[in-house]
PDB file of C-alpha atoms in Angstrom:
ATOM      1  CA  UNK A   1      62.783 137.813  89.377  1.00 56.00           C
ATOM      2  CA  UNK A   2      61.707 139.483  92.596  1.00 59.00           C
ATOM      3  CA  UNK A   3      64.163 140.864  94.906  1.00 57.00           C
ATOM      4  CA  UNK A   4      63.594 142.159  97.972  1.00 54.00           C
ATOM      5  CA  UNK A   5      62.678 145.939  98.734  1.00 58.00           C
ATOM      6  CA  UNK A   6      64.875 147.573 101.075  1.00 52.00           C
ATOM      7  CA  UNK A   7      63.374 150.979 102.340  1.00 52.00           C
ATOM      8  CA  UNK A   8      65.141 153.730 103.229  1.00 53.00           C
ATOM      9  CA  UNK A   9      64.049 153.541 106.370  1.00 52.00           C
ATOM     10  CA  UNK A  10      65.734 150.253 107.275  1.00 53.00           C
ATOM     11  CA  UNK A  11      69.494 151.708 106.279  1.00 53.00           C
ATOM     12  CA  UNK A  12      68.716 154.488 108.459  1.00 51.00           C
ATOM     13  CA  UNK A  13      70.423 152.915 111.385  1.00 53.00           C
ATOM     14  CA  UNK A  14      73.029 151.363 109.512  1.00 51.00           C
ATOM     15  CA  UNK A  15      74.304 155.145 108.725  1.00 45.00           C
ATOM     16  CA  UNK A  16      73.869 155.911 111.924  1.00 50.00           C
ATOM     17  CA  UNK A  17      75.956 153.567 113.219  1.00 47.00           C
ATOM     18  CA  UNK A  18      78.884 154.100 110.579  1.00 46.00           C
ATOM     19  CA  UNK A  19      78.483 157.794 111.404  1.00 48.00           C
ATOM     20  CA  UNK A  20      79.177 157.377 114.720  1.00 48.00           C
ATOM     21  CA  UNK A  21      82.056 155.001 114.235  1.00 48.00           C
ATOM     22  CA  UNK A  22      83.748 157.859 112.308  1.00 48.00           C
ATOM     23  CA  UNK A  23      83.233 160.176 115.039  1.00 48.00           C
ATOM     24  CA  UNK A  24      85.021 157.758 117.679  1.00 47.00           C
ATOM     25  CA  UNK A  25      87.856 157.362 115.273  1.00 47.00           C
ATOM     26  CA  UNK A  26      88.615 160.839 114.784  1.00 45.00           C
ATOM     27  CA  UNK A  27      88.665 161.244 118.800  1.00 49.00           C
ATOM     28  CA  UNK A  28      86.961 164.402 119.468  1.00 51.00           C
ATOM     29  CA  UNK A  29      87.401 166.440 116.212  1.00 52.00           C
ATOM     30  CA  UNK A  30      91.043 165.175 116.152  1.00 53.00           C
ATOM     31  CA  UNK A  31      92.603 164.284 112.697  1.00 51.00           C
ATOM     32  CA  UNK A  32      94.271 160.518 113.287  1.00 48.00           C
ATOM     33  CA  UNK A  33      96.065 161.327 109.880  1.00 50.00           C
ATOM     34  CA  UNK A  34      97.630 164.160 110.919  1.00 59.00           C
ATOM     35  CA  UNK A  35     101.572 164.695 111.549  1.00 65.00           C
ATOM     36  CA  UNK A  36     102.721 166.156 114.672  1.00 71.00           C
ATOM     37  CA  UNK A  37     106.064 166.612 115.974  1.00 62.00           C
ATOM     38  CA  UNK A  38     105.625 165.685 120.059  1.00 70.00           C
ATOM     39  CA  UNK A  39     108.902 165.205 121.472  1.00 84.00           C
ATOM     40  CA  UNK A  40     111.789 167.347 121.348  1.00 84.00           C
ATOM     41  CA  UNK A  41     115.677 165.334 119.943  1.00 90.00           C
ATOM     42  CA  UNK A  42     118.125 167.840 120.856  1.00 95.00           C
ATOM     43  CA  UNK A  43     121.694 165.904 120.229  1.00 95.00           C
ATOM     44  CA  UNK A  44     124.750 166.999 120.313  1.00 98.00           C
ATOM     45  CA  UNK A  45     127.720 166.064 117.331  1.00 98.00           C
ATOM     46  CA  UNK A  46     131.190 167.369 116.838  1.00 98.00           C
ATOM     47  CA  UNK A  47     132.664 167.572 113.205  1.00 98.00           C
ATOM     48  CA  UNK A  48     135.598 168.149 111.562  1.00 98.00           C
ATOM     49  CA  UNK A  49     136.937 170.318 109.304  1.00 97.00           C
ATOM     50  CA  UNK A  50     137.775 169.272 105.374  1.00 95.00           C
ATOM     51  CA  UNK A  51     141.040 171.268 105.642  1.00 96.00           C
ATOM     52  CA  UNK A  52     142.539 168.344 108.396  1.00 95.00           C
ATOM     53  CA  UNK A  53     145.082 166.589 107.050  1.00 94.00           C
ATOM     54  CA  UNK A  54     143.488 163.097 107.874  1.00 94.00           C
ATOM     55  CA  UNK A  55     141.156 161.600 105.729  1.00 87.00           C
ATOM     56  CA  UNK A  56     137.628 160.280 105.824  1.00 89.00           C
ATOM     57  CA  UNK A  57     136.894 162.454 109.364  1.00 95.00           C
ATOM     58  CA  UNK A  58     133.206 163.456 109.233  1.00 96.00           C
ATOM     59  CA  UNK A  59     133.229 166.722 107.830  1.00 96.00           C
ATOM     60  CA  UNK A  60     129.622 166.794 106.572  1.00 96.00           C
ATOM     61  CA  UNK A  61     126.456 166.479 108.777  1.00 97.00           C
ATOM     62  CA  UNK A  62     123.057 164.819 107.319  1.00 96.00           C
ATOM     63  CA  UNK A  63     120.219 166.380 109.418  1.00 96.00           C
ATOM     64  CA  UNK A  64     117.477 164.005 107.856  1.00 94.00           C
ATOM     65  CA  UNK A  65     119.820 160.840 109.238  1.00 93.00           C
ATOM     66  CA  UNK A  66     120.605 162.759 112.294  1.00 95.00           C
ATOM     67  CA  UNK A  67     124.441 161.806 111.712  1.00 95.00           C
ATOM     68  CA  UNK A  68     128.071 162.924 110.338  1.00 96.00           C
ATOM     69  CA  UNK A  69     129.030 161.775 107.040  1.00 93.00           C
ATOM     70  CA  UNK A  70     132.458 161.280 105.978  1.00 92.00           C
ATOM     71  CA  UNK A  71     132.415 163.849 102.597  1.00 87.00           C
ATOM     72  CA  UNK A  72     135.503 161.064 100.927  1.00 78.00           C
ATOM     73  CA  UNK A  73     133.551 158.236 101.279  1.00 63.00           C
ATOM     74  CA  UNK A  74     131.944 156.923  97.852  1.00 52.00           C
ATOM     75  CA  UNK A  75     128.655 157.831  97.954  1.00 58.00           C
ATOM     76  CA  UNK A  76     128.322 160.718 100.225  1.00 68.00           C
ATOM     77  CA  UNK A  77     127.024 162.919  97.072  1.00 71.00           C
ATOM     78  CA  UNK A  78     123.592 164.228  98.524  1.00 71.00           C
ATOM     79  CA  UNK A  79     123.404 162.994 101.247  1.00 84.00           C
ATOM     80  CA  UNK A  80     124.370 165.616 103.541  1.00 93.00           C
ATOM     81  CA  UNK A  81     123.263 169.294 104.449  1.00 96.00           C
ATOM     82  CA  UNK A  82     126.606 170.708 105.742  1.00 96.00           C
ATOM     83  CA  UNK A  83     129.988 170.718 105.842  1.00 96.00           C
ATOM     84  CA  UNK A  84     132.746 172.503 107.981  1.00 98.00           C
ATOM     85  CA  UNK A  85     135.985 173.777 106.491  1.00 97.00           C
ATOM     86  CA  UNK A  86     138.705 176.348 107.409  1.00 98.00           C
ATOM     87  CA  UNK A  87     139.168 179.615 105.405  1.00 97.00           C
ATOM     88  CA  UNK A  88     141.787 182.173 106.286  1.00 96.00           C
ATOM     89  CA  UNK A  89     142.570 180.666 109.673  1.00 95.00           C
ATOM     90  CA  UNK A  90     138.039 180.403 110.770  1.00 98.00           C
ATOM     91  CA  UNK A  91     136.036 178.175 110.582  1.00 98.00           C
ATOM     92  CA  UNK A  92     132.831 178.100 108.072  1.00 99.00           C
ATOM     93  CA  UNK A  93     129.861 175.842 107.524  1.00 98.00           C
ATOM     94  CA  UNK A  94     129.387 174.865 103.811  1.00 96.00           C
ATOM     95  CA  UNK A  95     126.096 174.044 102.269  1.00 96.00           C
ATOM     96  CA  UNK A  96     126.981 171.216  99.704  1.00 94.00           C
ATOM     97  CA  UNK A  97     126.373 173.940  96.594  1.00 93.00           C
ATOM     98  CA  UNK A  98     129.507 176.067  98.185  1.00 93.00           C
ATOM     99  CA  UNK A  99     131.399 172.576  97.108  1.00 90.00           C
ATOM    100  CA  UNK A 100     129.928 172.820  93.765  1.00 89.00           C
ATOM    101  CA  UNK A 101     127.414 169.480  94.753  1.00 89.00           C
ATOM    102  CA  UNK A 102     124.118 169.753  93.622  1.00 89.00           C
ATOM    103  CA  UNK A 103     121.653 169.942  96.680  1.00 90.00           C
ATOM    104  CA  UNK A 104     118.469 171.742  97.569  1.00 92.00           C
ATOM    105  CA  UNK A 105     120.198 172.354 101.187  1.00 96.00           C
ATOM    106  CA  UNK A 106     120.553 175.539 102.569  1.00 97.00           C
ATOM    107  CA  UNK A 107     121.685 177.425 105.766  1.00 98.00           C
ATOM    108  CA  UNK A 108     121.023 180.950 107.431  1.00 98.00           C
ATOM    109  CA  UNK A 109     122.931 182.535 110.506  1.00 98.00           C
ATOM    110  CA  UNK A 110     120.943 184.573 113.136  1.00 98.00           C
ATOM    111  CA  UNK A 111     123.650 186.306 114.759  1.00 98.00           C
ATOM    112  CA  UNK A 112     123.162 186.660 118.635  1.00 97.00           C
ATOM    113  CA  UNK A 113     120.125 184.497 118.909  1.00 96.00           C
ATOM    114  CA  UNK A 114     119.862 181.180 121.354  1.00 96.00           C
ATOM    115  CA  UNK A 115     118.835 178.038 120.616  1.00 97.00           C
ATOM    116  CA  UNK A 116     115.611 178.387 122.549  1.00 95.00           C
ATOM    117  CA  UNK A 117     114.658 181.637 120.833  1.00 96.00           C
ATOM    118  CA  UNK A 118     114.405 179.898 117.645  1.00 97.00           C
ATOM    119  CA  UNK A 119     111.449 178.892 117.317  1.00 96.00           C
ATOM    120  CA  UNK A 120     110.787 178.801 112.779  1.00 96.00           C
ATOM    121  CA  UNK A 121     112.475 179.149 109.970  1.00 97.00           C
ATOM    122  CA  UNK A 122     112.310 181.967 108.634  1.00 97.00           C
ATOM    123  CA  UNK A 123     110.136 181.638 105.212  1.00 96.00           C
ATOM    124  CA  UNK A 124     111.979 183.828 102.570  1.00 96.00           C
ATOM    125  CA  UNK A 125     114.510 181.399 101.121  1.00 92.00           C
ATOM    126  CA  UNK A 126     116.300 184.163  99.374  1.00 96.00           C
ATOM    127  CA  UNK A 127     118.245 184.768 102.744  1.00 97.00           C
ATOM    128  CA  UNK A 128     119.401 181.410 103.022  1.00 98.00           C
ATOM    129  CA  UNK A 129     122.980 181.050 101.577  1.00 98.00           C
ATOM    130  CA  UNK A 130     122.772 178.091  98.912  1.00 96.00           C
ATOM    131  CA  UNK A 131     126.301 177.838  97.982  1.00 96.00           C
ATOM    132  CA  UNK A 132     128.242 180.620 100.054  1.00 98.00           C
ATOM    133  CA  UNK A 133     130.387 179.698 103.321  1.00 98.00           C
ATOM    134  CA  UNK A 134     128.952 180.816 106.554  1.00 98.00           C
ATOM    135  CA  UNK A 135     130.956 182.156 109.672  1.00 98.00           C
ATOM    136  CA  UNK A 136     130.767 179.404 112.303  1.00 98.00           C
ATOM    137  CA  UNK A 137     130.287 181.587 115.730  1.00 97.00           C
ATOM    138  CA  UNK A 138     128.696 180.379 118.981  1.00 97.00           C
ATOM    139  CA  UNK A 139     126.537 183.580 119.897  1.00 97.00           C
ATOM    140  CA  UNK A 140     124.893 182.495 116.551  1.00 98.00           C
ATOM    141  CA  UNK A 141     122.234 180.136 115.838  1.00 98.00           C
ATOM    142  CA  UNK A 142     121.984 178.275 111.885  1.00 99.00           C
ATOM    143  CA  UNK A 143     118.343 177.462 110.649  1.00 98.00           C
ATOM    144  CA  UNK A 144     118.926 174.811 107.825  1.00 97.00           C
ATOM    145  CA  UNK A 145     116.428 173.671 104.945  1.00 97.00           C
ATOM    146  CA  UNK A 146     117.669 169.758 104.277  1.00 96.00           C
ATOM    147  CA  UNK A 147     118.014 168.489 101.363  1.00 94.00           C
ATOM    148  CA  UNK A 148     115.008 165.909  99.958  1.00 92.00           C
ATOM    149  CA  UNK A 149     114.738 163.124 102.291  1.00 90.00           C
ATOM    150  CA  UNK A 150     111.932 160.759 103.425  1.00 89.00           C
ATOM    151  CA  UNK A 151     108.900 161.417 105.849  1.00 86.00           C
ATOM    152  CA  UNK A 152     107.511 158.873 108.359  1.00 83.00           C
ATOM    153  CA  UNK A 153     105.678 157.651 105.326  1.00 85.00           C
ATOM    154  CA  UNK A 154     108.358 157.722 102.749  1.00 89.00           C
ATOM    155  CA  UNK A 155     107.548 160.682 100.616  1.00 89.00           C
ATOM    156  CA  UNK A 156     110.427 162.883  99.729  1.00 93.00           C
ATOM    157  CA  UNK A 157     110.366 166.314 101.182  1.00 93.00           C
ATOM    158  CA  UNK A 158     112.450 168.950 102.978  1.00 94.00           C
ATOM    159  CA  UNK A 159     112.783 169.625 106.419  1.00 95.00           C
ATOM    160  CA  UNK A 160     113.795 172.595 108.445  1.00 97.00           C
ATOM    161  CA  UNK A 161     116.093 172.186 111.678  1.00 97.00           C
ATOM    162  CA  UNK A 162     118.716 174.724 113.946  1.00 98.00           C
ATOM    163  CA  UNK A 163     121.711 173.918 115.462  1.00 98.00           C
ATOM    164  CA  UNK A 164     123.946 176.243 117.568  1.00 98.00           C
ATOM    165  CA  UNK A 165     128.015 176.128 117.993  1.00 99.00           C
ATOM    166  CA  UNK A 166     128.981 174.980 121.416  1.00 98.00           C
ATOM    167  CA  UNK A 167     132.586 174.669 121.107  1.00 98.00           C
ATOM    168  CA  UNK A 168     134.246 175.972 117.916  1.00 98.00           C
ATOM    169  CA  UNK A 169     137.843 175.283 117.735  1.00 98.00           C
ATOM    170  CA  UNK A 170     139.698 177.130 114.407  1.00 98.00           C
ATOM    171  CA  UNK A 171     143.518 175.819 115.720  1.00 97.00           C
ATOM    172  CA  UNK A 172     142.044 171.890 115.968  1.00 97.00           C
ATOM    173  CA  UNK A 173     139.519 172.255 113.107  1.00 98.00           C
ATOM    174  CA  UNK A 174     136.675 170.892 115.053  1.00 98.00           C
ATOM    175  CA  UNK A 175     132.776 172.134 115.694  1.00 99.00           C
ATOM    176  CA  UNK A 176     130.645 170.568 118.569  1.00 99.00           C
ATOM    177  CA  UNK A 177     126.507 172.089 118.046  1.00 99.00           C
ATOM    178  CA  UNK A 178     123.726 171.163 119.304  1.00 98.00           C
ATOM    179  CA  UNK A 179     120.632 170.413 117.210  1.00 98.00           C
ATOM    180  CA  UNK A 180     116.918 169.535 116.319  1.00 96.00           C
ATOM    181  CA  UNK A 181     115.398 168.646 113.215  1.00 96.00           C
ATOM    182  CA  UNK A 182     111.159 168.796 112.806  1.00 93.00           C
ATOM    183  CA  UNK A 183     110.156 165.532 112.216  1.00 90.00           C
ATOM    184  CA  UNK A 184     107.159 167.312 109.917  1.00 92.00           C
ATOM    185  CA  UNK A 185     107.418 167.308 105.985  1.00 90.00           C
ATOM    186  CA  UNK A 186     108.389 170.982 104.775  1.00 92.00           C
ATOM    187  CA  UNK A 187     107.325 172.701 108.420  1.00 92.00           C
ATOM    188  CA  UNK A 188     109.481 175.524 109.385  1.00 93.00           C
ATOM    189  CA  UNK A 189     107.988 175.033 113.086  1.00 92.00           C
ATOM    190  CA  UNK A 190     111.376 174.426 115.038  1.00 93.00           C
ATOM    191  CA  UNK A 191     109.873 173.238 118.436  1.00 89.00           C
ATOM    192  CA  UNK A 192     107.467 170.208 118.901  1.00 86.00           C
ATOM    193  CA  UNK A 193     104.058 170.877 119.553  1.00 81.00           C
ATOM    194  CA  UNK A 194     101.572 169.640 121.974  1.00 65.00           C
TER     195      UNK A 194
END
């Protein structure tokens, strides 16, 4: 059986061509697989705090969902990052391990800081509080690790977002912050990039 001879030559421009293909996809040296967080999502959310007589107020906040979370509803195990409660007359934020729930979440205070000056998380975990209440002040800002939730392309993983006390309100039990979470799988970069 003969079958036909194909020289090197003649698959020369093929690779060419395929080469060159790969260069327009990548757009200049630019990875089209890579993650980037473009667009600032500063919102603003006002919570409750767990001592209030009423129930199912959102006490908890879920910073991968970017919503509160009623802690009595059935369910709510996990699924949140903190929680605000009153102790001896102030209020603190309560990573879910300070409630005994089992969570990878946790939260650090940088005392006179603003919400601009923030700009990563710091790296040493050890200084995060895992399962201790936090003072809630508003010449603070809080850098939070989340708990496991998914990425843009559904693999679990942490993320790192800040929030700052606007109006904190110990007599009514209440918490307004603002926030941003990075949209980037376990980056501790706190402001979009260009």
């Amino acid at each position: 059986m003969n079958r036909p001879r194909i020289s090197q030559s003649s698959s020369l421009p093929a690779l060419t061509v395929l080469a060159a293909s790969m260069v327009g996809l990548t757009g200049c040296g630019e990875n089209i697989f890579e993650a980037k967080w473009t667009t600032a999502r500063v919102d603003t959310v006002m919570v409750y705090s767990l001592a209030r007589p009423e129930v199912n107020l959102p006490a908890g906040f879920d910073f991968v969902g970017r919503r509160t979370i009623s802690l009595h509803d059935a369910g709510a195990t996990g699924l949140w990052d903190l929680a605000l409660d009153t102790q001896d007359g102030e209020l603190v934020f309560l990573p879910p391990g300070a409630l005994g729930v089992t969570s990878e979440a946790l939260v650090l205070k940088l005392p006179n800081m603003s919400f601009d000056d923030v700009v990563t998380a710091p790296k040493d975990t050890l200084l995060y509080s895992r399962d201790m209440p936090v003072s809630v002040e508003t010449s603070s800002v809080y850098v939070l690790r989340t708990h496991r939730g998914p990425d843009r392309f559904g693999i679990p993983c942490f993320f790192f977002g800040k929030l700052q006390p606007l109006v904190v309100q110990p007599t009514v039990g209440t918490v307004s912050f603002m926030f941003d979470v990075s949209t980037l799988c376990d980056s501790r970069g706190l402001i979009p990039t260009d």
